């Protein structure tokens, strides 16, 4: 709107006239009720669309600034990095007289992001059970020492017990007055003086036994020497015999003889962590005895022999020691079944379950989970692993599975050194070889406990009509008479 038009409208407002009233109201948009489109446009612009700017009358309230004095030295100040070592004084006598000083390493504040030590600082509570993907796993048990200790402290420590050679360097700082013993000088004789040979003698002759031979004499000597090697007899090189070091292999797997009864079991284990209303079998007593000693066991018993008794005792022993026990299974349905069974055997507050979609009582003494969940906890450095004393692998023969067997291998390798391993299976043919691999990997003795025969006999029958006929007995022997009787019965029924 131009200035002239605004002045014209103001003059009509100040000096109103009857004939100009309708034109003035039309200019102001008040000649009649607004249309539907105008109402919708006003509502949309005022209420629905976000404002493009602040109201001008509120800018003084919104725009508030504080003036700060800029100090350049404050921008350049920074905290120095913590020193790796510190100097401590050595005192003697009752008065505490200082007789020397030594350099001691400072303790670092290790966390789950920087250290694999079991003594590192604990993580937040929300990462206690599952861990975190950015955390470092705990150091697996059975690994050799990463840093080998030095044979003597003379290479890295001087007379004042201060480190002289930094890690990764071949020599240290050469202080004034110290000998350069780290550089070998080949031109130093026994007296310590350098031996300098004259350049002229080296060019005109050859020094032999302190006598100088001229070039003319040298050429005469060369004529007397043979020019061919026919008269020489070649000497055959003797074959070298590589002596192999006599390395004695240690047997990490120890097979327990279950034929010999453990008569003094109650003397060896006077106070059992969990009492049973029945007398334990020999293999169960052997397993309980070795669990009390803190050993790892491999119970390769037949189906229905009672392997769960060993798992229950390990859980009770962990509850007695105020530690934790983890029960792993290959199938989620089996985990749910064992969770219900263990809640009936122990209290409900002592048993929990961890699966991909269910997490019940994760602070319990016994945690039932699948092997994949335990692998995830180990890789993510969960602090719960610190409290674990026993890990029970039920149906450990799944290690032979083509697709999922690697999970059991990784879990066994990644377990820390303080965790005892309990292996349960009924279908492992080479029990000693498998236990020897586990023991060699973890540097632990594994005690193999097996059963001789199936306690509940497995027999096969054929039904013919309403009768049944045994065809395979408990000793796996085929019974031909039962097969013939069943065939005769079927023939009679047909006729």
PDB file of N, CA, C and O in Angstrom, residues 45-91:
ATOM      1  N   UNK A  45      -3.418 -20.234   9.615  1.00  0.00           N
ATOM      2  CA  UNK A  45      -2.248 -19.368   9.809  1.00  0.00           C
ATOM      3  C   UNK A  45      -2.002 -19.019  11.265  1.00  0.00           C
ATOM      4  O   UNK A  45      -0.858 -18.867  11.694  1.00  0.00           O
ATOM      5  N   UNK A  46      -3.069 -18.905  12.060  1.00  0.00           N
ATOM      6  CA  UNK A  46      -2.908 -18.495  13.454  1.00  0.00           C
ATOM      7  C   UNK A  46      -2.720 -19.659  14.419  1.00  0.00           C
ATOM      8  O   UNK A  46      -2.026 -19.523  15.425  1.00  0.00           O
ATOM      9  N   UNK A  47      -3.316 -20.801  14.129  1.00  0.00           N
ATOM     10  CA  UNK A  47      -3.326 -21.894  15.102  1.00  0.00           C
ATOM     11  C   UNK A  47      -2.557 -23.136  14.650  1.00  0.00           C
ATOM     12  O   UNK A  47      -1.976 -23.840  15.495  1.00  0.00           O
ATOM     13  N   UNK A  48      -2.590 -23.434  13.368  1.00  0.00           N
ATOM     14  CA  UNK A  48      -2.022 -24.701  12.920  1.00  0.00           C
ATOM     15  C   UNK A  48      -0.590 -24.577  12.439  1.00  0.00           C
ATOM     16  O   UNK A  48       0.265 -25.400  12.798  1.00  0.00           O
ATOM     17  N   UNK A  49      -0.298 -23.573  11.637  1.00  0.00           N
ATOM     18  CA  UNK A  49       1.050 -23.443  11.104  1.00  0.00           C
ATOM     19  C   UNK A  49       1.989 -22.866  12.159  1.00  0.00           C
ATOM     20  O   UNK A  49       1.604 -21.974  12.927  1.00  0.00           O
ATOM     21  N   UNK A  50       3.245 -23.369  12.227  1.00  0.00           N
ATOM     22  CA  UNK A  50       4.180 -22.804  13.208  1.00  0.00           C
ATOM     23  C   UNK A  50       4.580 -21.391  12.805  1.00  0.00           C
ATOM     24  O   UNK A  50       4.678 -21.061  11.620  1.00  0.00           O
ATOM     25  N   UNK A  51       4.837 -20.552  13.784  1.00  0.00           N
ATOM     26  CA  UNK A  51       5.232 -19.169  13.454  1.00  0.00           C
ATOM     27  C   UNK A  51       6.634 -19.134  12.858  1.00  0.00           C
ATOM     28  O   UNK A  51       7.507 -19.929  13.205  1.00  0.00           O
ATOM     29  N   UNK A  52       6.843 -18.232  11.950  1.00  0.00           N
ATOM     30  CA  UNK A  52       8.146 -18.087  11.289  1.00  0.00           C
ATOM     31  C   UNK A  52       9.115 -17.220  12.073  1.00  0.00           C
ATOM     32  O   UNK A  52      10.303 -17.172  11.757  1.00  0.00           O
ATOM     33  N   UNK A  53       8.671 -16.548  13.079  1.00  0.00           N
ATOM     34  CA  UNK A  53       9.541 -15.682  13.876  1.00  0.00           C
ATOM     35  C   UNK A  53       8.915 -15.341  15.205  1.00  0.00           C
ATOM     36  O   UNK A  53       7.745 -15.676  15.473  1.00  0.00           O
ATOM     37  N   UNK A  54       9.703 -14.709  16.071  1.00  0.00           N
ATOM     38  CA  UNK A  54       9.206 -14.293  17.374  1.00  0.00           C
ATOM     39  C   UNK A  54       8.390 -13.002  17.238  1.00  0.00           C
ATOM     40  O   UNK A  54       8.673 -12.173  16.355  1.00  0.00           O
ATOM     41  N   UNK A  55       7.433 -12.819  18.089  1.00  0.00           N
ATOM     42  CA  UNK A  55       6.721 -11.517  18.097  1.00  0.00           C
ATOM     43  C   UNK A  55       7.686 -10.379  18.439  1.00  0.00           C
ATOM     44  O   UNK A  55       8.566 -10.525  19.287  1.00  0.00           O
ATOM     45  N   UNK A  56       7.503  -9.278  17.763  1.00  0.00           N
ATOM     46  CA  UNK A  56       8.440  -8.168  17.944  1.00  0.00           C
ATOM     47  C   UNK A  56       8.371  -7.576  19.348  1.00  0.00           C
ATOM     48  O   UNK A  56       9.387  -7.129  19.877  1.00  0.00           O
ATOM     49  N   UNK A  57       7.204  -7.605  19.948  1.00  0.00           N
ATOM     50  CA  UNK A  57       7.097  -7.022  21.294  1.00  0.00           C
ATOM     51  C   UNK A  57       7.703  -7.919  22.379  1.00  0.00           C
ATOM     52  O   UNK A  57       7.799  -7.494  23.530  1.00  0.00           O
ATOM     53  N   UNK A  58       8.073  -9.163  22.023  1.00  0.00           N
ATOM     54  CA  UNK A  58       8.689 -10.070  23.002  1.00  0.00           C
ATOM     55  C   UNK A  58      10.183 -10.268  22.756  1.00  0.00           C
ATOM     56  O   UNK A  58      10.811 -11.057  23.477  1.00  0.00           O
ATOM     57  N   UNK A  59      10.749  -9.609  21.778  1.00  0.00           N
ATOM     58  CA  UNK A  59      12.172  -9.787  21.504  1.00  0.00           C
ATOM     59  C   UNK A  59      13.040  -9.307  22.652  1.00  0.00           C
ATOM     60  O   UNK A  59      14.088  -9.875  22.947  1.00  0.00           O
ATOM     61  N   UNK A  60      12.624  -8.263  23.316  1.00  0.00           N
ATOM     62  CA  UNK A  60      13.410  -7.764  24.457  1.00  0.00           C
ATOM     63  C   UNK A  60      13.456  -8.763  25.602  1.00  0.00           C
ATOM     64  O   UNK A  60      14.407  -8.782  26.381  1.00  0.00           O
ATOM     65  N   UNK A  61      12.430  -9.636  25.681  1.00  0.00           N
ATOM     66  CA  UNK A  61      12.411 -10.655  26.745  1.00  0.00           C
ATOM     67  C   UNK A  61      13.224 -11.884  26.344  1.00  0.00           C
ATOM     68  O   UNK A  61      13.911 -12.498  27.168  1.00  0.00           O
ATOM     69  N   UNK A  62      13.136 -12.264  25.059  1.00  0.00           N
ATOM     70  CA  UNK A  62      13.819 -13.475  24.612  1.00  0.00           C
ATOM     71  C   UNK A  62      15.312 -13.270  24.414  1.00  0.00           C
ATOM     72  O   UNK A  62      16.107 -14.173  24.685  1.00  0.00           O
ATOM     73  N   UNK A  63      15.714 -12.141  23.941  1.00  0.00           N
ATOM     74  CA  UNK A  63      17.121 -11.887  23.669  1.00  0.00           C
ATOM     75  C   UNK A  63      17.789 -11.302  24.903  1.00  0.00           C
ATOM     76  O   UNK A  63      17.641 -10.102  25.191  1.00  0.00           O
ATOM     77  N   UNK A  64      18.449 -12.169  25.647  1.00  0.00           N
ATOM     78  CA  UNK A  64      19.185 -11.755  26.839  1.00  0.00           C
ATOM     79  C   UNK A  64      20.605 -12.275  26.692  1.00  0.00           C
ATOM     80  O   UNK A  64      20.820 -13.462  26.438  1.00  0.00           O
ATOM     81  N   UNK A  65      21.571 -11.458  26.828  1.00  0.00           N
ATOM     82  CA  UNK A  65      22.980 -11.829  26.681  1.00  0.00           C
ATOM     83  C   UNK A  65      23.749 -11.330  27.891  1.00  0.00           C
ATOM     84  O   UNK A  65      23.427 -10.298  28.485  1.00  0.00           O
ATOM     85  N   UNK A  66      24.752 -12.108  28.260  1.00  0.00           N
ATOM     86  CA  UNK A  66      25.620 -11.752  29.374  1.00  0.00           C
ATOM     87  C   UNK A  66      27.023 -11.537  28.836  1.00  0.00           C
ATOM     88  O   UNK A  66      27.541 -12.345  28.050  1.00  0.00           O
ATOM     89  N   UNK A  67      27.643 -10.516  29.257  1.00  0.00           N
ATOM     90  CA  UNK A  67      28.992 -10.201  28.821  1.00  0.00           C
ATOM     91  C   UNK A  67      29.995 -10.907  29.718  1.00  0.00           C
ATOM     92  O   UNK A  67      29.932 -10.800  30.959  1.00  0.00           O
ATOM     93  N   UNK A  68      30.900 -11.673  29.105  1.00  0.00           N
ATOM     94  CA  UNK A  68      31.945 -12.379  29.832  1.00  0.00           C
ATOM     95  C   UNK A  68      33.296 -11.818  29.434  1.00  0.00           C
ATOM     96  O   UNK A  68      33.533 -11.521  28.262  1.00  0.00           O
ATOM     97  N   UNK A  69      34.145 -11.724  30.406  1.00  0.00           N
ATOM     98  CA  UNK A  69      35.503 -11.292  30.120  1.00  0.00           C
ATOM     99  C   UNK A  69      36.299 -12.483  29.584  1.00  0.00           C
ATOM    100  O   UNK A  69      36.400 -13.513  30.251  1.00  0.00           O
ATOM    101  N   UNK A  70      36.824 -12.339  28.411  1.00  0.00           N
ATOM    102  CA  UNK A  70      37.572 -13.416  27.770  1.00  0.00           C
ATOM    103  C   UNK A  70      38.999 -13.428  28.304  1.00  0.00           C
ATOM    104  O   UNK A  70      39.696 -12.417  28.273  1.00  0.00           O
ATOM    105  N   UNK A  71      39.400 -14.609  28.810  1.00  0.00           N
ATOM    106  CA  UNK A  71      40.755 -14.784  29.325  1.00  0.00           C
ATOM    107  C   UNK A  71      41.453 -15.838  28.473  1.00  0.00           C
ATOM    108  O   UNK A  71      41.065 -17.018  28.490  1.00  0.00           O
ATOM    109  N   UNK A  72      42.447 -15.420  27.736  1.00  0.00           N
ATOM    110  CA  UNK A  72      43.168 -16.352  26.862  1.00  0.00           C
ATOM    111  C   UNK A  72      43.918 -17.422  27.648  1.00  0.00           C
ATOM    112  O   UNK A  72      43.910 -18.600  27.281  1.00  0.00           O
ATOM    113  N   UNK A  73      44.598 -17.118  28.765  1.00  0.00           N
ATOM    114  CA  UNK A  73      45.278 -18.204  29.515  1.00  0.00           C
ATOM    115  C   UNK A  73      44.336 -19.287  30.010  1.00  0.00           C
ATOM    116  O   UNK A  73      44.709 -20.446  30.114  1.00  0.00           O
ATOM    117  N   UNK A  74      43.090 -18.920  30.329  1.00  0.00           N
ATOM    118  CA  UNK A  74      42.148 -19.949  30.775  1.00  0.00           C
ATOM    119  C   UNK A  74      41.798 -20.924  29.665  1.00  0.00           C
ATOM    120  O   UNK A  74      41.458 -22.079  29.923  1.00  0.00           O
ATOM    121  N   UNK A  75      41.888 -20.479  28.414  1.00  0.00           N
ATOM    122  CA  UNK A  75      41.615 -21.377  27.295  1.00  0.00           C
ATOM    123  C   UNK A  75      42.758 -22.336  27.023  1.00  0.00           C
ATOM    124  O   UNK A  75      42.563 -23.397  26.430  1.00  0.00           O
ATOM    125  N   UNK A  76      43.960 -21.995  27.439  1.00  0.00           N
ATOM    126  CA  UNK A  76      45.127 -22.818  27.171  1.00  0.00           C
ATOM    127  C   UNK A  76      45.458 -23.779  28.302  1.00  0.00           C
ATOM    128  O   UNK A  76      46.356 -24.592  28.172  1.00  0.00           O
ATOM    129  N   UNK A  77      44.791 -23.686  29.439  1.00  0.00           N
ATOM    130  CA  UNK A  77      45.100 -24.557  30.574  1.00  0.00           C
ATOM    131  C   UNK A  77      44.474 -25.928  30.359  1.00  0.00           C
ATOM    132  O   UNK A  77      43.356 -26.050  29.862  1.00  0.00           O
ATOM    133  N   UNK A  78      45.194 -26.982  30.729  1.00  0.00           N
ATOM    134  CA  UNK A  78      44.694 -28.348  30.615  1.00  0.00           C
ATOM    135  C   UNK A  78      45.337 -29.187  31.708  1.00  0.00           C
ATOM    136  O   UNK A  78      46.400 -28.848  32.227  1.00  0.00           O
ATOM    137  N   UNK A  79      44.652 -30.262  32.034  1.00  0.00           N
ATOM    138  CA  UNK A  79      45.127 -31.157  33.079  1.00  0.00           C
ATOM    139  C   UNK A  79      46.227 -32.047  32.523  1.00  0.00           C
ATOM    140  O   UNK A  79      46.083 -32.627  31.445  1.00  0.00           O
ATOM    141  N   UNK A  80      47.330 -32.170  33.227  1.00  0.00           N
ATOM    142  CA  UNK A  80      48.394 -33.063  32.736  1.00  0.00           C
ATOM    143  C   UNK A  80      47.973 -34.521  32.846  1.00  0.00           C
ATOM    144  O   UNK A  80      47.154 -34.893  33.688  1.00  0.00           O
ATOM    145  N   UNK A  81      48.532 -35.346  31.992  1.00  0.00           N
ATOM    146  CA  UNK A  81      48.225 -36.771  32.020  1.00  0.00           C
ATOM    147  C   UNK A  81      48.832 -37.404  33.265  1.00  0.00           C
ATOM    148  O   UNK A  81      49.899 -37.008  33.720  1.00  0.00           O
ATOM    149  N   UNK A  82      48.159 -38.381  33.852  1.00  0.00           N
ATOM    150  CA  UNK A  82      48.692 -38.998  35.068  1.00  0.00           C
ATOM    151  C   UNK A  82      49.992 -39.725  34.784  1.00  0.00           C
ATOM    152  O   UNK A  82      50.111 -40.427  33.769  1.00  0.00           O
ATOM    153  N   UNK A  83      50.995 -39.605  35.644  1.00  0.00           N
ATOM    154  CA  UNK A  83      52.274 -40.295  35.406  1.00  0.00           C
ATOM    155  C   UNK A  83      52.128 -41.791  35.593  1.00  0.00           C
ATOM    156  O   UNK A  83      51.383 -42.255  36.468  1.00  0.00           O
ATOM    157  N   UNK A  84      52.810 -42.606  34.791  1.00  0.00           N
ATOM    158  CA  UNK A  84      52.699 -44.064  34.942  1.00  0.00           C
ATOM    159  C   UNK A  84      53.415 -44.599  36.165  1.00  0.00           C
ATOM    160  O   UNK A  84      53.075 -45.659  36.664  1.00  0.00           O
ATOM    161  N   UNK A  85      54.441 -43.872  36.640  1.00  0.00           N
ATOM    162  CA  UNK A  85      55.213 -44.319  37.795  1.00  0.00           C
ATOM    163  C   UNK A  85      55.393 -43.155  38.758  1.00  0.00           C
ATOM    164  O   UNK A  85      55.188 -41.991  38.413  1.00  0.00           O
ATOM    165  N   UNK A  86      55.796 -43.496  39.957  1.00  0.00           N
ATOM    166  CA  UNK A  86      56.102 -42.500  40.972  1.00  0.00           C
ATOM    167  C   UNK A  86      57.324 -42.976  41.762  1.00  0.00           C
ATOM    168  O   UNK A  86      57.596 -44.183  41.833  1.00  0.00           O
ATOM    169  N   UNK A  87      58.042 -42.026  42.337  1.00  0.00           N
ATOM    170  CA  UNK A  87      59.260 -42.317  43.098  1.00  0.00           C
ATOM    171  C   UNK A  87      58.900 -42.378  44.573  1.00  0.00           C
ATOM    172  O   UNK A  87      58.308 -41.448  45.122  1.00  0.00           O
ATOM    173  N   UNK A  88      59.230 -43.490  45.199  1.00  0.00           N
ATOM    174  CA  UNK A  88      58.985 -43.669  46.629  1.00  0.00           C
ATOM    175  C   UNK A  88      60.323 -43.839  47.344  1.00  0.00           C
ATOM    176  O   UNK A  88      61.261 -44.416  46.798  1.00  0.00           O
ATOM    177  N   UNK A  89      60.412 -43.328  48.549  1.00  0.00           N
ATOM    178  CA  UNK A  89      61.640 -43.366  49.323  1.00  0.00           C
ATOM    179  C   UNK A  89      61.765 -44.679  50.073  1.00  0.00           C
ATOM    180  O   UNK A  89      60.772 -45.292  50.467  1.00  0.00           O
ATOM    181  N   UNK A  90      63.003 -45.096  50.252  1.00  0.00           N
ATOM    182  CA  UNK A  90      63.318 -46.291  51.033  1.00  0.00           C
ATOM    183  C   UNK A  90      63.906 -45.811  52.363  1.00  0.00           C
ATOM    184  O   UNK A  90      64.921 -45.110  52.386  1.00  0.00           O
ATOM    185  N   UNK A  91      63.277 -46.156  53.432  1.00  0.00           N
ATOM    186  CA  UNK A  91      63.679 -45.692  54.768  1.00  0.00           C
ATOM    187  C   UNK A  91      64.221 -46.851  55.575  1.00  0.00           C
ATOM    188  O   UNK A  91      63.878 -48.015  55.351  1.00  0.00           O
TER     189      UNK A  91
END
